[in-house]
């Protein structure tokens, strides 16, 4: 047995239903227009930093001249926020075994880099290679 409900004979319910739908539509439009108004109030800006403007510093200042050079592109390397930076390893560089407190990802832009545990067979990654270094895992970096 099928039950069929019709609002045709109940004009007050039909009117109430139409008003609720209209109220919902108005609320949805108001919310959408608020979002549009907010978006237009925020002026997006682009930012360009030329290679000649990148500021290079010691990645590990306590190592002095033996330290690779690093350039922060965004964020704060010493902070807890997401950060992007470049690193220049000198020819023949090899770090002591160390760990990081966060997982990071590296992309080789130029030259060859080895990043693994101290006992690993050297696997030199050429430009375009990518690796992930898990937090707390001892490793070395070499070029």
XYZ file of N, CA and C in Angstrom:
429
model
N 0.844 -1.164 0.000
C 0.000 0.000 0.000
C 0.894 1.234 0.000
N 0.704 2.118 -0.938
C 1.480 3.355 -1.037
C 0.706 4.491 -0.403
N 1.443 5.338 0.271
C 0.817 6.510 0.885
C 1.257 7.728 0.088
N 0.315 8.501 -0.314
C 0.624 9.694 -1.103
C 0.144 10.908 -0.332
N 1.039 11.836 -0.160
C 0.681 13.060 0.550
C 0.633 14.189 -0.466
N -0.423 14.904 -0.444
C -0.584 16.031 -1.356
C -0.908 17.267 -0.541
N -0.239 18.356 -0.884
C -0.496 19.620 -0.200
C -1.518 20.475 -0.951
N -2.045 19.933 -2.037
C -2.977 20.715 -2.855
C -4.218 21.106 -2.075
N -4.650 20.246 -1.182
C -5.858 20.567 -0.431
C -5.542 21.265 0.899
N -4.280 21.549 1.118
C -3.880 22.224 2.352
C -3.101 23.488 1.991
N -3.785 24.549 1.586
C -3.118 25.755 1.120
C -2.216 26.407 2.164
N -2.543 26.299 3.452
C -1.687 26.921 4.465
C -0.325 26.234 4.519
N -0.309 24.903 4.428
C 0.966 24.168 4.431
C 1.769 24.477 3.173
N 1.074 24.567 2.074
C 1.739 24.878 0.809
C 2.387 26.251 0.874
N 1.665 27.213 1.425
C 2.182 28.564 1.571
C 3.376 28.577 2.527
N 3.260 27.850 3.631
C 4.350 27.773 4.601
C 5.588 27.147 3.963
N 5.373 26.078 3.213
C 6.493 25.419 2.525
C 7.155 26.377 1.537
N 6.357 27.106 0.768
C 6.898 28.066 -0.199
C 7.671 29.168 0.514
N 7.136 29.647 1.639
C 7.832 30.693 2.396
C 9.153 30.190 2.966
N 9.153 28.941 3.461
C 10.401 28.371 3.977
C 11.446 28.247 2.873
N 11.020 27.777 1.702
C 11.946 27.678 0.572
C 12.460 29.050 0.160
N 11.571 30.038 0.156
C 11.965 31.398 -0.190
C 12.947 31.947 0.845
N 12.659 31.702 2.129
C 13.561 32.165 3.192
C 14.928 31.513 3.046
N 14.945 30.217 2.738
C 16.210 29.518 2.538
C 16.969 30.104 1.352
N 16.261 30.355 0.253
C 16.892 30.926 -0.939
C 17.463 32.308 -0.646
N 16.731 33.131 0.094
C 17.219 34.470 0.444
C 18.448 34.359 1.335
N 18.397 33.447 2.316
C 19.544 33.263 3.211
C 20.761 32.795 2.426
N 20.549 31.877 1.485
C 21.657 31.383 0.673
C 22.245 32.497 -0.174
N 21.394 33.324 -0.769
C 21.879 34.445 -1.580
C 22.620 35.461 -0.722
N 22.105 35.733 0.463
C 22.757 36.694 1.358
C 24.129 36.181 1.767
N 24.207 34.893 2.076
C 25.490 34.302 2.450
C 26.454 34.363 1.279
N 25.973 34.024 0.094
C 26.829 34.069 -1.087
C 27.290 35.487 -1.373
N 26.384 36.459 -1.256
C 26.790 37.837 -1.542
C 27.748 38.349 -0.480
N 27.598 37.903 0.776
C 28.576 38.264 1.804
C 29.943 37.728 1.436
N 29.986 36.475 0.984
C 31.250 35.887 0.575
C 31.868 36.642 -0.581
N 31.037 37.046 -1.541
C 31.533 37.811 -2.683
C 32.032 39.165 -2.224
N 31.282 39.816 -1.356
C 31.698 41.130 -0.860
C 33.015 41.019 -0.111
N 33.154 39.980 0.700
C 34.395 39.811 1.437
C 35.549 39.537 0.491
N 35.311 38.719 -0.525
C 36.371 38.422 -1.476
C 36.814 39.666 -2.222
N 35.878 40.532 -2.584
C 36.259 41.720 -3.335
C 36.923 42.751 -2.439
N 36.656 42.687 -1.117
C 37.310 43.615 -0.208
C 38.773 43.247 0.004
N 39.100 41.964 -0.117
C 40.477 41.516 0.043
C 41.149 41.602 -1.316
N 42.185 42.385 -1.397
C 42.900 42.535 -2.649
C 44.076 41.566 -2.669
N 44.009 40.524 -3.503
C 45.128 39.598 -3.568
C 46.369 40.307 -4.116
N 47.504 39.944 -3.590
C 48.746 40.525 -4.085
C 49.680 39.400 -4.484
N 50.444 39.649 -5.501
C 51.461 38.678 -5.886
C 52.802 39.202 -5.390
N 53.734 38.293 -5.248
C 55.046 38.666 -4.734
C 56.100 37.975 -5.581
N 57.073 38.721 -6.013
C 58.157 38.175 -6.820
C 59.474 38.517 -6.134
N 60.325 37.516 -5.976
C 61.663 37.737 -5.436
C 62.638 37.200 -6.476
N 63.462 38.068 -7.004
C 64.460 37.657 -7.991
C 65.594 36.907 -7.300
N 66.256 36.016 -8.033
C 67.374 35.261 -7.464
C 68.435 36.202 -6.897
N 68.618 37.348 -7.531
C 69.621 38.312 -7.056
C 69.223 38.973 -5.741
N 67.946 38.865 -5.357
C 67.458 39.482 -4.120
C 67.360 38.498 -2.954
N 67.598 37.217 -3.215
C 67.502 36.208 -2.162
C 68.659 36.413 -1.188
N 68.349 36.417 0.113
C 69.375 36.624 1.138
C 69.867 35.273 1.663
N 71.165 35.031 1.499
C 71.770 33.774 1.922
C 72.449 33.951 3.277
N 72.244 32.987 4.165
C 72.888 32.970 5.482
C 73.348 31.543 5.760
N 74.068 31.354 6.858
C 74.484 30.002 7.244
C 73.263 29.198 7.683
N 73.125 28.000 7.143
C 72.036 27.116 7.564
C 72.196 26.773 9.047
N 73.428 26.507 9.450
C 73.750 26.207 10.846
C 74.856 27.163 11.281
N 74.498 28.320 11.842
C 75.496 29.340 12.194
C 76.612 28.837 13.106
N 76.354 27.822 13.925
C 77.403 27.330 14.825
C 78.531 26.639 14.065
N 78.291 26.231 12.835
C 79.342 25.595 12.020
C 80.127 26.607 11.203
N 79.715 27.859 11.235
C 80.446 28.908 10.523
C 80.561 28.632 9.040
N 81.758 28.793 8.501
C 81.986 28.620 7.061
C 81.784 27.181 6.591
N 81.810 26.214 7.513
C 81.572 24.814 7.145
C 80.086 24.541 6.917
N 79.240 25.499 7.271
C 77.795 25.337 7.129
C 77.352 25.564 5.689
N 76.367 24.802 5.225
C 75.754 25.129 3.936
C 75.081 26.499 4.026
N 74.858 27.113 2.890
C 74.154 28.393 2.840
C 72.656 28.123 2.676
N 71.831 28.979 3.286
C 70.379 28.810 3.198
C 69.720 30.151 2.937
N 68.636 30.119 2.190
C 67.858 31.330 1.890
C 66.390 31.026 2.142
N 65.804 31.716 3.104
C 64.389 31.526 3.406
C 63.554 32.235 2.348
N 62.635 31.518 1.733
C 61.760 32.093 0.716
C 60.443 32.550 1.325
N 59.905 31.776 2.283
C 58.714 32.180 3.033
C 58.752 31.465 4.377
N 58.039 32.016 5.336
C 57.973 31.423 6.664
C 59.182 31.801 7.505
N 59.466 30.989 8.506
C 60.553 31.234 9.451
C 61.193 29.892 9.774
N 62.431 29.688 9.318
C 63.106 28.402 9.551
C 63.214 28.068 11.036
N 63.278 29.078 11.889
C 63.416 28.838 13.330
C 62.060 28.703 14.017
N 60.988 28.954 13.293
C 59.649 28.924 13.881
C 58.957 27.594 13.675
N 57.650 27.605 13.921
C 56.855 26.380 13.804
C 55.936 26.392 12.589
N 55.938 27.484 11.832
C 55.046 27.591 10.677
C 55.649 26.903 9.456
N 54.823 26.673 8.457
C 55.308 26.110 7.196
C 56.341 27.063 6.612
N 57.427 26.508 6.115
C 58.550 27.315 5.653
C 59.110 26.725 4.368
N 59.523 27.586 3.473
C 60.205 27.142 2.267
C 61.556 27.834 2.196
N 62.595 27.064 1.918
C 63.912 27.680 1.790
C 64.791 26.883 0.842
N 65.820 27.550 0.357
C 66.808 26.932 -0.520
C 68.062 26.649 0.292
N 68.801 25.606 -0.091
C 70.070 25.286 0.561
C 71.123 25.084 -0.519
N 72.308 25.665 -0.303
C 73.460 25.450 -1.186
C 74.497 24.657 -0.403
N 74.789 23.445 -0.880
C 75.862 22.650 -0.289
C 77.122 22.897 -1.109
N 78.254 23.096 -0.468
C 79.517 23.232 -1.192
C 79.963 21.883 -1.740
N 80.816 21.904 -2.763
C 81.342 20.657 -3.327
C 82.042 19.857 -2.234
N 81.757 18.576 -2.172
C 82.391 17.702 -1.191
C 81.807 17.809 0.207
N 80.733 18.568 0.372
C 80.125 18.721 1.694
C 79.538 17.398 2.167
N 79.685 17.112 3.452
C 79.011 15.984 4.086
C 78.690 16.391 5.516
N 77.428 16.312 5.861
C 77.017 16.707 7.211
C 77.327 15.590 8.200
N 77.445 15.929 9.463
C 77.493 14.869 10.471
C 76.101 14.246 10.577
N 75.997 13.022 11.097
C 74.663 12.443 11.290
C 73.830 13.362 12.186
N 72.580 13.542 11.818
C 71.706 14.429 12.586
C 70.249 14.039 12.348
N 69.354 14.648 13.125
C 67.918 14.440 12.953
C 67.238 15.802 12.874
N 65.986 15.790 12.453
C 65.150 16.996 12.446
C 63.893 16.683 13.247
N 63.307 17.700 13.856
C 62.100 17.477 14.656
C 60.821 17.535 13.828
N 60.957 17.768 12.532
C 59.806 17.767 11.626
C 60.166 16.973 10.376
N 59.168 16.412 9.734
C 59.380 15.769 8.442
C 59.521 16.866 7.397
N 60.479 16.709 6.499
C 60.611 17.699 5.433
C 60.776 16.993 4.097
N 60.604 17.760 3.043
C 60.772 17.260 1.683
C 61.811 18.119 0.990
N 62.628 17.480 0.184
C 63.660 18.205 -0.540
C 63.576 17.925 -2.023
N 63.918 18.918 -2.815
C 63.972 18.798 -4.270
C 65.348 19.269 -4.704
N 66.037 18.466 -5.496
C 67.351 18.856 -5.998
C 67.144 19.764 -7.205
N 67.662 20.995 -7.102
C 67.520 21.957 -8.199
C 68.733 21.902 -9.120
N 69.911 21.683 -8.557
C 71.127 21.602 -9.356
C 72.171 20.776 -8.627
N 73.098 20.192 -9.368
C 74.129 19.363 -8.758
C 73.578 18.004 -8.367
N 74.337 17.296 -7.534
C 73.939 15.979 -7.049
C 73.941 15.995 -5.529
N 72.950 15.360 -4.929
C 72.824 15.323 -3.471
C 72.595 13.885 -3.028
N 73.228 13.535 -1.906
C 72.983 12.243 -1.251
C 72.346 12.551 0.094
N 71.226 11.907 0.406
C 70.558 12.098 1.696
C 70.059 10.746 2.161
N 70.700 10.189 3.181
C 70.315 8.863 3.668
C 71.005 8.622 5.001
N 70.870 7.394 5.535
C 71.585 7.115 6.780
C 73.065 6.905 6.476
N 73.875 7.000 7.499
C 75.333 7.005 7.327
C 75.854 5.733 6.646
N 75.239 4.595 6.912
C 75.715 3.319 6.367
C 75.177 3.023 4.966
N 74.286 3.827 4.476
C 73.664 3.563 3.171
C 74.677 3.711 2.043
N 74.478 2.903 1.028
C 75.274 3.034 -0.190
C 74.917 4.383 -0.814
N 75.916 5.205 -1.158
C 75.575 6.525 -1.722
C 74.697 6.408 -2.971
N 73.595 7.114 -2.941
C 72.715 7.199 -4.097
C 72.629 8.685 -4.424
N 73.299 9.094 -5.457
C 73.362 10.510 -5.806
C 72.129 10.895 -6.606
N 71.403 11.852 -6.079
C 70.171 12.319 -6.727
C 70.505 13.518 -7.607
N 70.241 13.422 -8.913
C 70.484 14.560 -9.806
C 69.343 15.575 -9.738
N 69.531 16.697 -10.408
C 68.501 17.747 -10.462
C 67.162 17.147 -10.871
N 66.113 17.591 -10.184
C 64.768 17.093 -10.438
C 64.363 15.967 -9.506
N 65.314 15.412 -8.746
C 64.996 14.346 -7.792
C 64.311 14.932 -6.566
N 63.606 14.076 -5.838
C 62.796 14.499 -4.697
C 62.926 13.457 -3.593
N 62.999 13.909 -2.345
C 63.000 12.961 -1.235
C 62.207 13.509 -0.063
N 61.800 12.593 0.824
C 61.122 12.945 2.068
C 61.977 12.434 3.214
N 62.264 13.296 4.170
C 63.056 12.928 5.344
C 62.146 12.925 6.567
N 61.840 11.732 7.116
C 60.946 11.672 8.280
C 61.564 12.308 9.525
N 60.737 12.925 10.321
C 61.177 13.513 11.591
C 61.814 12.435 12.461
N 62.917 12.789 13.118
C 63.558 11.892 14.070
C 64.416 10.802 13.472
N 64.526 10.712 12.153
C 65.331 9.657 11.523
C 66.754 10.166 11.281
N 67.775 9.505 11.884
C 69.161 9.954 11.681
C 69.553 9.833 10.205
N 70.271 10.816 9.714
C 70.707 10.809 8.318
C 71.885 11.760 8.139
N 72.483 11.674 6.967
C 73.497 12.647 6.563
C 73.044 13.261 5.247
N 73.588 14.416 4.922
C 73.371 15.047 3.615
C 74.753 15.301 3.038
N 74.911 15.039 1.756
C 76.212 15.227 1.121
C 76.021 15.736 -0.296
N 77.066 16.412 -0.783
C 77.033 16.880 -2.175
C 78.384 16.658 -2.812
